[in-house]
Coordinates of C-alpha atoms in Angstrom, one line a residue:
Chain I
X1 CA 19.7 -3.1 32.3
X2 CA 18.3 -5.4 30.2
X3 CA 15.5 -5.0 27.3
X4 CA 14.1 -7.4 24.7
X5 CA 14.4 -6.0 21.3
X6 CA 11.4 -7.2 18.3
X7 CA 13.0 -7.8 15.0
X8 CA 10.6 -7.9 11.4
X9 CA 10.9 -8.1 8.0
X10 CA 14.2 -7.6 6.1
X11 CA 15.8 -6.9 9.8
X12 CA 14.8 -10.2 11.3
X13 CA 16.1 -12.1 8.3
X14 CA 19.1 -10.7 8.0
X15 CA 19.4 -11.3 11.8
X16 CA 18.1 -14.6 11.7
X17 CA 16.1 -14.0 15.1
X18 CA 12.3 -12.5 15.9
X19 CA 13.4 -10.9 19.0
X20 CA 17.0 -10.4 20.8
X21 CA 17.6 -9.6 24.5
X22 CA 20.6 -7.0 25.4
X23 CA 22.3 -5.7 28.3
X24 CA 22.3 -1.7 27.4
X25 CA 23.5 1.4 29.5
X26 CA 21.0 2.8 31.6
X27 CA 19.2 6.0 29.6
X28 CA 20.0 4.3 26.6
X29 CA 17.4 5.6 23.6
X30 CA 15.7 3.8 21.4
X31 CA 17.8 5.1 18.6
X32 CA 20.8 4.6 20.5
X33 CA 20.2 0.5 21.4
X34 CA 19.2 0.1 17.6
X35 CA 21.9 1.5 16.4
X36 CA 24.6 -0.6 18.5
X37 CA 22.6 -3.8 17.3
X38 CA 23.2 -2.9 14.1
X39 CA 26.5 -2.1 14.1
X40 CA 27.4 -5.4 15.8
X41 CA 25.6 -7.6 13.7
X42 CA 27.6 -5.8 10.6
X43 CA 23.5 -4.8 8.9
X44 CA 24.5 -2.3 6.4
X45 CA 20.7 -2.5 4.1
X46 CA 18.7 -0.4 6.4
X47 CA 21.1 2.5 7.0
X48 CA 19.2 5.0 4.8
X49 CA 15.7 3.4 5.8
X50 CA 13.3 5.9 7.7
X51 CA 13.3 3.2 10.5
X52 CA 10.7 4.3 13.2
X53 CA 10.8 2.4 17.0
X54 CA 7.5 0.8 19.4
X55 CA 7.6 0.5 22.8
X56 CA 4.3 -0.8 24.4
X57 CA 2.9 -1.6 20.9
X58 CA 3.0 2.4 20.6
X59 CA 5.5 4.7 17.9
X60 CA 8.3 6.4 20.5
X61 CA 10.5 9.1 19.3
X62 CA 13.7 8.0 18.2
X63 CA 15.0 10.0 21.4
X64 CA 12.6 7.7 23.6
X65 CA 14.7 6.8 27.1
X66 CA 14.2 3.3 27.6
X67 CA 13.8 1.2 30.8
X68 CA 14.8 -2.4 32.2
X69 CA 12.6 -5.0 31.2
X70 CA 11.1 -2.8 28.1
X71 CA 10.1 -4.6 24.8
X72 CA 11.6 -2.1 21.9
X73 CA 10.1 -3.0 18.7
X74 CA 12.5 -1.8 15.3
X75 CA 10.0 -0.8 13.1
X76 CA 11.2 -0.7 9.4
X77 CA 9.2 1.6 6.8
X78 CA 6.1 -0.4 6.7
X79 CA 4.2 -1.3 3.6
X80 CA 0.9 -3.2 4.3
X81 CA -1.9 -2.7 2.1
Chain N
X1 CA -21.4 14.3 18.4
X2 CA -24.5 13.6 20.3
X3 CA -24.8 10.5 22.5
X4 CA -27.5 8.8 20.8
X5 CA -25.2 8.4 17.7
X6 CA -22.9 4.9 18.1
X7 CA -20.2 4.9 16.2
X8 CA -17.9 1.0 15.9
X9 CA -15.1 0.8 15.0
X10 CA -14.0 -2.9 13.8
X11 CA -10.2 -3.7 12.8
X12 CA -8.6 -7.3 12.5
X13 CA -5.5 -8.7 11.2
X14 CA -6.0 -12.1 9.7
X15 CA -4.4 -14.7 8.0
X16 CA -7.6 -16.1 6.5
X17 CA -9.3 -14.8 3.0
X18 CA -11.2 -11.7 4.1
X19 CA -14.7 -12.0 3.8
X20 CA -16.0 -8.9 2.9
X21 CA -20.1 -9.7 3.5
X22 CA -19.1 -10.4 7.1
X23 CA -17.2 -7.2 7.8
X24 CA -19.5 -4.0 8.0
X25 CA -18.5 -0.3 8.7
X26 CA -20.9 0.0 10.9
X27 CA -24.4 0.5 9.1
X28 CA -27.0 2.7 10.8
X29 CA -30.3 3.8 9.4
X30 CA -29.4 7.5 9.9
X31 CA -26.1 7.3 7.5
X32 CA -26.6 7.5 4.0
X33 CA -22.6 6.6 2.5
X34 CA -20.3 3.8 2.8
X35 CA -17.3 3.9 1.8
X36 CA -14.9 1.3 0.8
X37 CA -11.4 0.4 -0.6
X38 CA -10.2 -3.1 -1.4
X39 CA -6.1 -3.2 -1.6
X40 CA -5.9 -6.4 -4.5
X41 CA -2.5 -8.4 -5.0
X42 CA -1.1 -7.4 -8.5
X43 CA 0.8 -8.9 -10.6
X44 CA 3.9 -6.1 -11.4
X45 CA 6.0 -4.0 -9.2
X46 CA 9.0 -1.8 -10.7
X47 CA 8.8 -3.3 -13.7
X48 CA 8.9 -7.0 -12.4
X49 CA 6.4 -9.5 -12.5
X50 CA 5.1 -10.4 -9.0
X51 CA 3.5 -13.9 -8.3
X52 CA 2.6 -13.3 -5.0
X53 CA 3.4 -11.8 -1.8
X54 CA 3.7 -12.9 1.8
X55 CA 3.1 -10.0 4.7
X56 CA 4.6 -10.5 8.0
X57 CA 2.9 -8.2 10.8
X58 CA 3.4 -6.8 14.2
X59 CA 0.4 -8.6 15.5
X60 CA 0.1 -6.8 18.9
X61 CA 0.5 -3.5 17.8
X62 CA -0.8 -3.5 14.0
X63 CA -4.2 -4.2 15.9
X64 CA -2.9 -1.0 18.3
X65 CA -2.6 1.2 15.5
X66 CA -5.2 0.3 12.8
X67 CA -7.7 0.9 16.3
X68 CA -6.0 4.4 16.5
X69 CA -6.1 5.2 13.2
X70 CA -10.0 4.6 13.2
X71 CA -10.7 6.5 16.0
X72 CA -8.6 9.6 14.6
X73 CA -10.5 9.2 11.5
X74 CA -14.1 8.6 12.9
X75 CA -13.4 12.0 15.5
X76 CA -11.9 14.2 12.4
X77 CA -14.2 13.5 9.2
X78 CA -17.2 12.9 11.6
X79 CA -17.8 9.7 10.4
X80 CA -19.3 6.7 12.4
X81 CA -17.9 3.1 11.5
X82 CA -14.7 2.5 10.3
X83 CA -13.7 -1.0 9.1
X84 CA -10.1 -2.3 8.4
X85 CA -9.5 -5.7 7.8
X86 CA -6.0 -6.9 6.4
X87 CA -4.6 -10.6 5.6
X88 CA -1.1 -11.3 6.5
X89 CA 0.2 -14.8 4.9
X90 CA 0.9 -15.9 1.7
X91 CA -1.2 -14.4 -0.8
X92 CA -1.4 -15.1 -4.3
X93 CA -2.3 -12.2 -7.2
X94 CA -5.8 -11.3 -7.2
X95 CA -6.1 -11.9 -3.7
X96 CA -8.0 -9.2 -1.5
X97 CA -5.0 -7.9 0.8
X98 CA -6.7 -5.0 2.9
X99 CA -10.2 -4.1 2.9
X100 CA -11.6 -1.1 4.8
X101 CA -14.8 1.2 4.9
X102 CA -16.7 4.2 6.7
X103 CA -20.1 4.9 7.3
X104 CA -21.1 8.2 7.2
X105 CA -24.1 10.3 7.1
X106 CA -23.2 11.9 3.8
X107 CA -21.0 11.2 0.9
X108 CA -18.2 14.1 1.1
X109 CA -17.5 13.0 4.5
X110 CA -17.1 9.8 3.7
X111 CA -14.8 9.8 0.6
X112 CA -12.4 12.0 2.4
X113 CA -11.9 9.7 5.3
X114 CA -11.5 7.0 2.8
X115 CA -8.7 8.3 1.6
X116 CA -7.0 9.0 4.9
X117 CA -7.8 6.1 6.4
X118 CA -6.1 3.8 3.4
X119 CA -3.4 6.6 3.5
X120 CA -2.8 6.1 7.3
X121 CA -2.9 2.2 7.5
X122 CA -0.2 2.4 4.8
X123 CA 1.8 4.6 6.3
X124 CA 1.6 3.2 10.1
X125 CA 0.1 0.2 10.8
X126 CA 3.2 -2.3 11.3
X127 CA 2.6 -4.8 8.1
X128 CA 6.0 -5.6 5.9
X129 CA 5.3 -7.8 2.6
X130 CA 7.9 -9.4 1.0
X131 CA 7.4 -9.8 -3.0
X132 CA 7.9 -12.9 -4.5
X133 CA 9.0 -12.8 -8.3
X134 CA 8.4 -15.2 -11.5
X135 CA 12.0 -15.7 -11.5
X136 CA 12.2 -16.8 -8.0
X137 CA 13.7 -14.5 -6.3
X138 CA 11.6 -12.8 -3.1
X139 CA 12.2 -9.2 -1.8
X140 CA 11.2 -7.1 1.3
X141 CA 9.6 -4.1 0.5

């Protein structure tokens, strides 16, 4: 299956892309998809981040099952304000 | 809560300089507090000197969550209009970054959901700024 996954800050830059789309196993978790992205584009910075994940504009456990089509946003630890 | 008392509730991510006569928490004649926090652009972080700051957002879902985080906050601390209002851009020091407020009927009510309101847009609402340093370098924070 296929999901689109949203890319910010530090992530996106060192990916050089706002959003990617991968094929990933079906019952593949948020945690799980995020991890293999990482690993394959070799980004080492946010291993010891408390990265949190968004699907449907919503916070999802990192356990979160995901399905085709869905929009997984990689939320890094945020610092607005 | 009894029906006859609205409550708004007003959030908006913008990358124009906040106006803060045009946002309101709310007023109503029966609330005697408001509340407010303005988040400023300073000039130092860890020790380096900061010359301004861009802040990349989440556009969809930072409106998403700051809306959450002021309903949670109006239906725990009783209070009834919350405001948050954040820039994203590039922003200079001294500029206003994030401005939000309460109405409430009282004042204890209203400082307290102050503070957890600043302290749950911080923590949750999906805004990243990058620092940008005297010596030219720039940093995600």
């Amino acid at each position: 299956m296929t999901v689109e996954v949203l890319l910010f800050a530090s992530l996106r830059e060192a990916i050089g892309e706002s959003s990617v789309r991968l094929e990933v196993p079906e019952g593949a978790t948020v945690s799980e998809v995020a991890g293999a992205l990482l690993r394959e584009r070799e980004i080492t910075h946010m291993a010891d981040l408390p990265v949190r994940y968004a699907v449907d504009e919503t916070f999802v456990p990192d356990g979160h099952i995901l399905r085709d089509g869905d929009r997984v946003a990689i939320i890094p630890p945020v610092s607005g304000g | 809560m009894s029906k006859t008392e609205a409550t708004t509730i007003d959030v908006s991510i913008t990358d124009q300089p906040i106006d803060i006569a045009s946002v309101r928490a709310g007023a109503s004649s029966d609330c005697g507090a408001v509340a407010e926090f303005s988040g400023v652009v300073r000039d130092n972080n860890d020790g380096q000197r900061v010359q301004g700051l861009h802040y990349q957002c989440y556009r969809e879902m930072a409106e998403a969550e700051a809306r959450r985080v002021a309903r949670e906050v109006m239906d725990e601390f009783g209070v009834r209009g919350v405001c948050i209002v954040h820039r994203v851009g590039d922003l200079d020091v001294g500029d206003l970054a994030m401005y939000v407020a309460v109405t409430a009927g009282h004042r204890r009510e209203a400082f307290a959901a102050i503070q957890a309101l600043v302290d749950r847009v911080k923590d949750r609402v999906p805004i990243w700024k990058k620092e940008r340093y005297a010596d030219g370098e720039r940093r995600w924070l």
